[in-house]
Short mmCIF file of C-alpha atoms and ligand atoms in Angstrom, two decimals:
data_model
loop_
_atom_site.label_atom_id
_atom_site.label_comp_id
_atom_site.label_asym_id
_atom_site.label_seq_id
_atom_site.Cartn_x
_atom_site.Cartn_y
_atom_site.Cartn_z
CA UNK R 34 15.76 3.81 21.00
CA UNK R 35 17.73 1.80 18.59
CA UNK R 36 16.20 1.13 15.00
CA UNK R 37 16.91 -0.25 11.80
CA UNK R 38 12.98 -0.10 10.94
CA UNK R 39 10.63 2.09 12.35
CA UNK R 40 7.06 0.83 10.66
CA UNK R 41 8.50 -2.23 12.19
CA UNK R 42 9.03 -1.01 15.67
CA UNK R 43 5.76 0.53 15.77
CA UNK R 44 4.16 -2.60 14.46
CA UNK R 45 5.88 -4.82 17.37
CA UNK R 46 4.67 -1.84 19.80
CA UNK R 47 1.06 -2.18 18.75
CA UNK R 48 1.01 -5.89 18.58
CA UNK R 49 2.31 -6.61 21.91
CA UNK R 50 -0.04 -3.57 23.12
CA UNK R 51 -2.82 -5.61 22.58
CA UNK R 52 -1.75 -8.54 23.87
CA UNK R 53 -0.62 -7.02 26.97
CA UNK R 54 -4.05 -6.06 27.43
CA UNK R 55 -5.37 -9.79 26.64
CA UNK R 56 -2.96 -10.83 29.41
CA UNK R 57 -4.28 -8.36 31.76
CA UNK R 58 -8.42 -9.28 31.49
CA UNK R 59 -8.21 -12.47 30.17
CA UNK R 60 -4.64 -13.85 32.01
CA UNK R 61 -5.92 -17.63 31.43
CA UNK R 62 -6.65 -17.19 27.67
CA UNK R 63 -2.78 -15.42 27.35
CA UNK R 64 -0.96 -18.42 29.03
CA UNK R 65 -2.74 -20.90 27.09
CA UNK R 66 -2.04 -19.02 23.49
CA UNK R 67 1.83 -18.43 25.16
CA UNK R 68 2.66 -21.32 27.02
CA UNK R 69 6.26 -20.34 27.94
CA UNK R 70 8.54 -22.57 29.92
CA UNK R 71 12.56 -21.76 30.86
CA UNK R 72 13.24 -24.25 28.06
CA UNK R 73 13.15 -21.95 24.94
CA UNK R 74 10.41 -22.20 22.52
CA UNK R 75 12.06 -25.77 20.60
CA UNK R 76 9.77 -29.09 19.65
CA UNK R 77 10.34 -31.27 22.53
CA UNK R 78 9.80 -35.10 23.35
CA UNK R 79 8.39 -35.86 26.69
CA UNK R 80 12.13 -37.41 27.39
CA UNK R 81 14.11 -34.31 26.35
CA UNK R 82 11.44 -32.16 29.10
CA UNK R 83 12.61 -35.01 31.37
CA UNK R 84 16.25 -34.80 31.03
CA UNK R 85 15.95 -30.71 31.02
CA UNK R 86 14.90 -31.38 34.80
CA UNK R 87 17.37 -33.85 35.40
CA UNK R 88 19.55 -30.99 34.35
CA UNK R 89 18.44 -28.54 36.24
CA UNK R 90 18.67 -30.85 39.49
CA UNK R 91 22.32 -31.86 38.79
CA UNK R 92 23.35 -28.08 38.22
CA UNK R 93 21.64 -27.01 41.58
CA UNK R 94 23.75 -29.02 43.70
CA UNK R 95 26.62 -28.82 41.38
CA UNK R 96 26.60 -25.25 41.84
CA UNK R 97 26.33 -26.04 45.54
CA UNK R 98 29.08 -27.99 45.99
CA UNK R 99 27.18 -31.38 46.44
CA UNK R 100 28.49 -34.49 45.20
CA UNK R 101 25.77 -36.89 43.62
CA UNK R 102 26.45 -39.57 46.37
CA UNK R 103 25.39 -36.98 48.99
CA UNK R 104 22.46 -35.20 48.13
CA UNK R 105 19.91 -37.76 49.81
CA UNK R 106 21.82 -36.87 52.90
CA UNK R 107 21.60 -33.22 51.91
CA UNK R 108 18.08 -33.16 51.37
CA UNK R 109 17.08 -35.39 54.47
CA UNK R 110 14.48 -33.51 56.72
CA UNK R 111 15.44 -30.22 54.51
CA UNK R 112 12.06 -27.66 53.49
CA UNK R 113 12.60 -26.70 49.76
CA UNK R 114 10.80 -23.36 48.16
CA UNK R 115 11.03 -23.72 44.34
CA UNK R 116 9.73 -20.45 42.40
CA UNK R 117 7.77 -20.66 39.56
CA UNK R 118 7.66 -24.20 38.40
CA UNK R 119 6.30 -23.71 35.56
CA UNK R 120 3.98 -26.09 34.25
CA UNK R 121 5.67 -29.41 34.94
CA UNK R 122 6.90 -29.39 39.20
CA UNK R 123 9.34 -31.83 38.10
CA UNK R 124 12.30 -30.59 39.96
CA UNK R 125 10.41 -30.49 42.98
CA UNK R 126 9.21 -34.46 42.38
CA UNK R 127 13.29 -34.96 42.61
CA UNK R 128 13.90 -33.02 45.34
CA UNK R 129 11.03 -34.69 46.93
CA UNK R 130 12.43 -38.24 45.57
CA UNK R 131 15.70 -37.75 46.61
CA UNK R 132 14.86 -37.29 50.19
CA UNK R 133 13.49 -33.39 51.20
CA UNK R 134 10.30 -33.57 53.87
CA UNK R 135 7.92 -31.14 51.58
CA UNK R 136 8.40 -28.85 48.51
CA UNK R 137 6.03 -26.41 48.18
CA UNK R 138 6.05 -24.29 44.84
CA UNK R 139 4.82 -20.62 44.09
CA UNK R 140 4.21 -19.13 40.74
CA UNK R 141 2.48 -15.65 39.90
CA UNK R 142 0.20 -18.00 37.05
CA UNK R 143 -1.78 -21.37 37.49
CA UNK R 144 0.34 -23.41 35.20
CA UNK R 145 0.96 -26.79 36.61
CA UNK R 146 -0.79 -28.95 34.50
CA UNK R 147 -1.24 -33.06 34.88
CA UNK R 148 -1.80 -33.40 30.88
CA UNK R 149 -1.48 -36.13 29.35
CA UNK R 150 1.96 -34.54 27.74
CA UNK R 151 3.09 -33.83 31.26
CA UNK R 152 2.41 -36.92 32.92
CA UNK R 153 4.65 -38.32 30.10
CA UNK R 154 7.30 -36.57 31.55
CA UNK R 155 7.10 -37.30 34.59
CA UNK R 156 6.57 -41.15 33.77
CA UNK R 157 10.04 -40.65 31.83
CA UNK R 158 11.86 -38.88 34.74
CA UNK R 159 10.59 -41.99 37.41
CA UNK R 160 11.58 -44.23 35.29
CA UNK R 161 14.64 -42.93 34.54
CA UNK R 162 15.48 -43.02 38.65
CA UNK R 163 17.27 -45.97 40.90
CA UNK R 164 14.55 -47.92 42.37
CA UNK R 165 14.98 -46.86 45.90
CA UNK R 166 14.33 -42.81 44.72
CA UNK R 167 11.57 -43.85 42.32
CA UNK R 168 9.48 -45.53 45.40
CA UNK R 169 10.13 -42.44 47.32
CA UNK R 170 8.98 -40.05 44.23
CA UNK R 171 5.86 -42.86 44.11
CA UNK R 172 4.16 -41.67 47.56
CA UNK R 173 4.51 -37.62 46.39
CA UNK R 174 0.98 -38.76 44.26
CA UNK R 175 -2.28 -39.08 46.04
CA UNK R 176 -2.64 -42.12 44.97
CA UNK R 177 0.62 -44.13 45.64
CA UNK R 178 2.32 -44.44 42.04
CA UNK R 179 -0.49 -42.94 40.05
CA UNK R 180 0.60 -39.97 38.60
CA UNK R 181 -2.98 -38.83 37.29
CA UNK R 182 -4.32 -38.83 40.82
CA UNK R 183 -2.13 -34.89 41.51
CA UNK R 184 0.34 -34.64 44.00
CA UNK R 185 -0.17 -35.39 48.10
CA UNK R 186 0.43 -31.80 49.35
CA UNK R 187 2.45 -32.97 52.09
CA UNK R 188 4.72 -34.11 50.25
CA UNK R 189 4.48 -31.34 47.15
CA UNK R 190 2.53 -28.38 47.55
CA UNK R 191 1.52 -25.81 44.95
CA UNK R 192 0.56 -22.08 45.58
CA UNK R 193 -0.25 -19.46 43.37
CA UNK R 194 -0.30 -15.81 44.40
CA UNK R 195 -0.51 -12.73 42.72
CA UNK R 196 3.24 -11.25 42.84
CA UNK R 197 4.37 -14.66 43.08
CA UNK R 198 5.08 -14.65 46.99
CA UNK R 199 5.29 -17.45 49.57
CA UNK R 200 4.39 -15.12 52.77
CA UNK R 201 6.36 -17.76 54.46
CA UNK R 202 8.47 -17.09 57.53
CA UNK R 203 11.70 -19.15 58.62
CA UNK R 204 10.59 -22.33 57.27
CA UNK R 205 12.81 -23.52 54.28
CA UNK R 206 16.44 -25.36 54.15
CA UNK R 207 16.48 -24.78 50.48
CA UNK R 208 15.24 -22.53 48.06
CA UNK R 209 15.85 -22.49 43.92
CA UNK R 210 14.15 -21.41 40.92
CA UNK R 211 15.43 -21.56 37.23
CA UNK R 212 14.78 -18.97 34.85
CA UNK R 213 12.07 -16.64 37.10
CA UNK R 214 13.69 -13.74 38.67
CA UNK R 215 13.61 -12.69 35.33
CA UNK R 216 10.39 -12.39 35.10
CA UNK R 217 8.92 -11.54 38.54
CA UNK R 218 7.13 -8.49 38.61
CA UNK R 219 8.63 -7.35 41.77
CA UNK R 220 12.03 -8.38 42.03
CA UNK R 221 12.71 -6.14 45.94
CA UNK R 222 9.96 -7.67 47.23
CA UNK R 223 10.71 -11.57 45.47
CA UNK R 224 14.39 -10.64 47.42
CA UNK R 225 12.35 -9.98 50.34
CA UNK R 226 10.13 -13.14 50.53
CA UNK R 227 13.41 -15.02 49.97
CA UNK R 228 15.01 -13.91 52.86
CA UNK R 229 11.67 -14.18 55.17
CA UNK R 230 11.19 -17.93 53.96
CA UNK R 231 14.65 -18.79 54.77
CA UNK R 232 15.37 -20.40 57.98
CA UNK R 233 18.42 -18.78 59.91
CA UNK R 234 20.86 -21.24 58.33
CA UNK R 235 19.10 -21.83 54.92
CA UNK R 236 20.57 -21.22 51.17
CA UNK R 237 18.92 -19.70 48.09
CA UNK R 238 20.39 -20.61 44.79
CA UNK R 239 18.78 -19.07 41.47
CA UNK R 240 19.74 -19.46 37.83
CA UNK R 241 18.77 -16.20 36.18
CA UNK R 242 18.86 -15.54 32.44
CA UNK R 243 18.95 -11.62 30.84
CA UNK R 244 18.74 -12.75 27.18
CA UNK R 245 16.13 -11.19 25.66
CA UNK R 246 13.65 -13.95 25.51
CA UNK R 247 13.09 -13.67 21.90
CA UNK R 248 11.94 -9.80 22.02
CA UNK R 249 14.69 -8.40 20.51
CA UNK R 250 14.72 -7.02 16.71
CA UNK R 251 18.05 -6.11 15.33
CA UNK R 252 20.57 -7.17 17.92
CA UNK R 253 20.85 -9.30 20.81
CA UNK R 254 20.32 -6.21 23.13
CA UNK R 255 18.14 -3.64 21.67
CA UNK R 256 15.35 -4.86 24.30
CA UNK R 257 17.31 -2.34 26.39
CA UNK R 258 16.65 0.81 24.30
CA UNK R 259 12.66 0.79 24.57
CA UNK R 260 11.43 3.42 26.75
CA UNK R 261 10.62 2.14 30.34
CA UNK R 262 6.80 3.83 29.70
CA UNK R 263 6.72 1.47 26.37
CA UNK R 264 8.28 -1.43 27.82
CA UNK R 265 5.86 -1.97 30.24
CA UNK R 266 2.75 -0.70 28.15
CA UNK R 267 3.90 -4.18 25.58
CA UNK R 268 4.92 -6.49 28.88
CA UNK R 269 4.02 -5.67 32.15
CA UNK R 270 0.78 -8.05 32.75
CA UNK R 271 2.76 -10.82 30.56
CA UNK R 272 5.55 -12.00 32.89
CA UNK R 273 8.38 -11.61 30.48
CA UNK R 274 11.66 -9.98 31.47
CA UNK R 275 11.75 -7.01 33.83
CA UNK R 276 15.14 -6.15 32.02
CA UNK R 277 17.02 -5.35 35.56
CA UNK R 278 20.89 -6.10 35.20
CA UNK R 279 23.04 -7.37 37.51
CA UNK R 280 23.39 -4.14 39.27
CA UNK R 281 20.08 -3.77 40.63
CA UNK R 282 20.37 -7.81 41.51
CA UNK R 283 23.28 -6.60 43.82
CA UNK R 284 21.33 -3.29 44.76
CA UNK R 285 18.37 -5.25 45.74
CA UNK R 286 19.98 -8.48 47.27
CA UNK R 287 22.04 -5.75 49.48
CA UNK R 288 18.88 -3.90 50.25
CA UNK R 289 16.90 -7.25 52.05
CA UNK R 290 20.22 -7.97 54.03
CA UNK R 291 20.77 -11.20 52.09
CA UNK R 292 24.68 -12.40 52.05
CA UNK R 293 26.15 -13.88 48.57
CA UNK R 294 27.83 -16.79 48.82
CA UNK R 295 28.61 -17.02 44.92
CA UNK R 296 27.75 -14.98 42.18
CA UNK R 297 29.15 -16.38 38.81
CA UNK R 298 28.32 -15.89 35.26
CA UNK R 299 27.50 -18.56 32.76
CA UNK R 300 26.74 -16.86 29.45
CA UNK R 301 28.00 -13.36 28.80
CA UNK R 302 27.31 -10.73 26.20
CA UNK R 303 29.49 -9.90 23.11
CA UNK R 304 31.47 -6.40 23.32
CA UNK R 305 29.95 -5.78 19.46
CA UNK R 306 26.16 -6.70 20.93
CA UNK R 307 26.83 -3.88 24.40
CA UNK R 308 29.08 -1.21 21.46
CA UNK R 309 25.52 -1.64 19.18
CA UNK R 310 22.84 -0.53 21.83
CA UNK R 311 25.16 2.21 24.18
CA UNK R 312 24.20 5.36 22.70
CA UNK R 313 20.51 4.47 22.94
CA UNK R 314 19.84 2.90 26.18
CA UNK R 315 16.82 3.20 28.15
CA UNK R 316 17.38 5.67 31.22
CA UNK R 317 17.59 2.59 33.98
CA UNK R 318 20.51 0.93 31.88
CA UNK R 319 22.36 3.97 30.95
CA UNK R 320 24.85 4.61 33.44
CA UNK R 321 25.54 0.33 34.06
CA UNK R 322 28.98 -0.61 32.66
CA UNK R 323 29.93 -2.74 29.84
CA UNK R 324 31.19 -5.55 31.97
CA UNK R 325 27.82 -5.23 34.14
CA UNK R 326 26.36 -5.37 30.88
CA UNK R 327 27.61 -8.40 29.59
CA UNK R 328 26.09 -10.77 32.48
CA UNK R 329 23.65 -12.72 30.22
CA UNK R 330 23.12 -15.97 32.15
CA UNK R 331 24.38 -16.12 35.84
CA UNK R 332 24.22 -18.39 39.06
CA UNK R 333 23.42 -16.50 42.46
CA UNK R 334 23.59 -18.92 45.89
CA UNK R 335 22.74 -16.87 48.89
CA UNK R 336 22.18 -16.85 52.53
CA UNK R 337 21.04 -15.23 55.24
C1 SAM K 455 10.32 -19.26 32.01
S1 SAM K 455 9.32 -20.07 33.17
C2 SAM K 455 10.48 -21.15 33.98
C3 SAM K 455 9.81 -22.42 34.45
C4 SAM K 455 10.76 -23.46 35.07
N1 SAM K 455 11.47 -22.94 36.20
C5 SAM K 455 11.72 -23.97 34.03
O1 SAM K 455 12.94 -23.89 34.23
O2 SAM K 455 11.24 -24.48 33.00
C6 SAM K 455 9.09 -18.77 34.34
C7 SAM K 455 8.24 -19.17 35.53
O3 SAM K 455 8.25 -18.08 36.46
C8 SAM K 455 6.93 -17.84 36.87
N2 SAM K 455 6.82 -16.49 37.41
C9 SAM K 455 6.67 -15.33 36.76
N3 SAM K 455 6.58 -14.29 37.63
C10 SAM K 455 6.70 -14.85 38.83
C11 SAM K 455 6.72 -14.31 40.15
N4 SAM K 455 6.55 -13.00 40.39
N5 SAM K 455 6.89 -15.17 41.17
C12 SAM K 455 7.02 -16.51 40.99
N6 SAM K 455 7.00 -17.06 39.75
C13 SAM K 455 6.86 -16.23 38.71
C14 SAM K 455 6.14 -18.11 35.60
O4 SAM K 455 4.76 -18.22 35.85
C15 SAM K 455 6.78 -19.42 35.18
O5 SAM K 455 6.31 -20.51 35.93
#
């Protein structure tokens, strides 16, 4: 395992021992000291939460080769799946808004949470729409317009299970998540549910992100060196990385039966960062090359 400081590393073991252990009896108490989002860890306004999802709904359909002017067409009638939300389900209010039939999200944790910091955000991200979407994103509440009343779930619907799984079959047009296979528990089996949920002539389209997430020490990648057995003693009731590269996201994506459409990278690693950690890589890394290495952020659109 790679070291500059071993009272250190032990000290970071023992810590996040114990709070793996907090997130396994007491899961509710460990999300509400945690609180982690896909949008890093800086102070934000409710505006700059509501542009993030603008963001994020620009780049789907960017990615998919959607023009602006089209995506209410795109969406019309369309099922969407969005994994793990997070707290705010503010991409699925736009898909919603912009014209889908139903969103339903899943997430492994309760998160979604009408604060009064999240209904904020959401006021910001209606108001920020062209009348004719806003009125649409208006009837997603139970109470038309009132965004404290929760959402109507047939027009956004929220489940929470266990490994994060729909058990849908064939139902969904559509089905994205940002910054989560990175953190499912399973990722086979998230593959799996992905291609069940899909109807025959559906797409999936995932923004995944290997960083480290903040646990690193020394260097960018020296998550990779802990032993597997360690690893998962400090993270594996948390929800924070699994580590897998983008081999095994080929291995299992091949495994299901599910057909890429695009694979492309948005962030990758430094040679220096991979040259730092290769002599003391964890056993599941060891034998992945450099360039398989480097894939720090990428976009995966799939199909059946
Ligand atoms: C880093 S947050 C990203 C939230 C949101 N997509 C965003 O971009 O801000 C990761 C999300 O994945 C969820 N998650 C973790 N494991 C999951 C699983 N096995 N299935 C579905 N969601 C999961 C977490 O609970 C959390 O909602």
């Amino acid at each position: 395992m790679y070291s500059e400081n071993r009272i250190n590393d032990v000290i970071v073991f023992f810590k996040a021992f114990v709070s793996n252990q907090i997130a396994r009896f007491a899961p509710r108490l460990y999300l509400k000291l945690t609180h982690e989002t896909g949008r890093g860890d800086r102070p934000e306004s409710a505006w700059d939460i509501a542009d993030y999802f603008r963001k994020c709904m620009e780049e789907y359909f960017e990615q998919l080769g959607i023009d602006h002017g089209s995506i209410g067409e795109y969406l019309q009638n369309k099922y969407v799946l969005e994994y793990g939300p997070g707290d705010i389900p503010a991409v699925a209010l736009l898909m919603y808004a912009c014209g889908a039939e139903q969103v339903t999200c899943v997430d492994r944790f309760l998160l979604v949470s009408l604060s009064s910091k999240n209904i904020e955000v959401l006021a910001c991200l209606l108001s920020s729409l062209p009348d004719r979407i806003r009125k649409r994103a208006e009837f997603a509440f139970n109470v038309k317009g009132d965004l404290s009343s929760g959402f109507n779930t047939r027009c956004i619907n929220y489940l929470v299970d266990p490994n994060g799984l729909s058990g849908v079959i064939d139902k969904f047009d559509l089905i994205i998540s940002r910054a989560v296979l990175e953190h499912v528990n399973s990722l086979d089996d998230t593959f799996s549910d992905i291609k069940q949920a899909l109807k025959q002539e559906g797409i999936s389209i995932h923004q995944i992100d290997l960083r480290s997430h903040g646990l690193h020490r020394y260097t960018p990648l020296d998550f990779l060196t802990w032993p597997t057995l360690l690893w998962s003693s400090m993270y594996s009731h948390k929800g924070v990385p699994n580590r897998w590269r983008i081999d095994k996201y080929r291995e299992f994506i091949d495994e299901v039966g599910l057909k890429v459409i695009k694979m492309n990278p948005v962030l990758l690693a430094e040679q220096k960062d991979i040259d730092a950690v290769r002599p003391y890589l964890a056993t599941p890394f060891r034998n992945i090359s450099d360039e398989d290495l480097s894939w720090m952020i990428f976009w995966v659109v799939l199909r059946k």
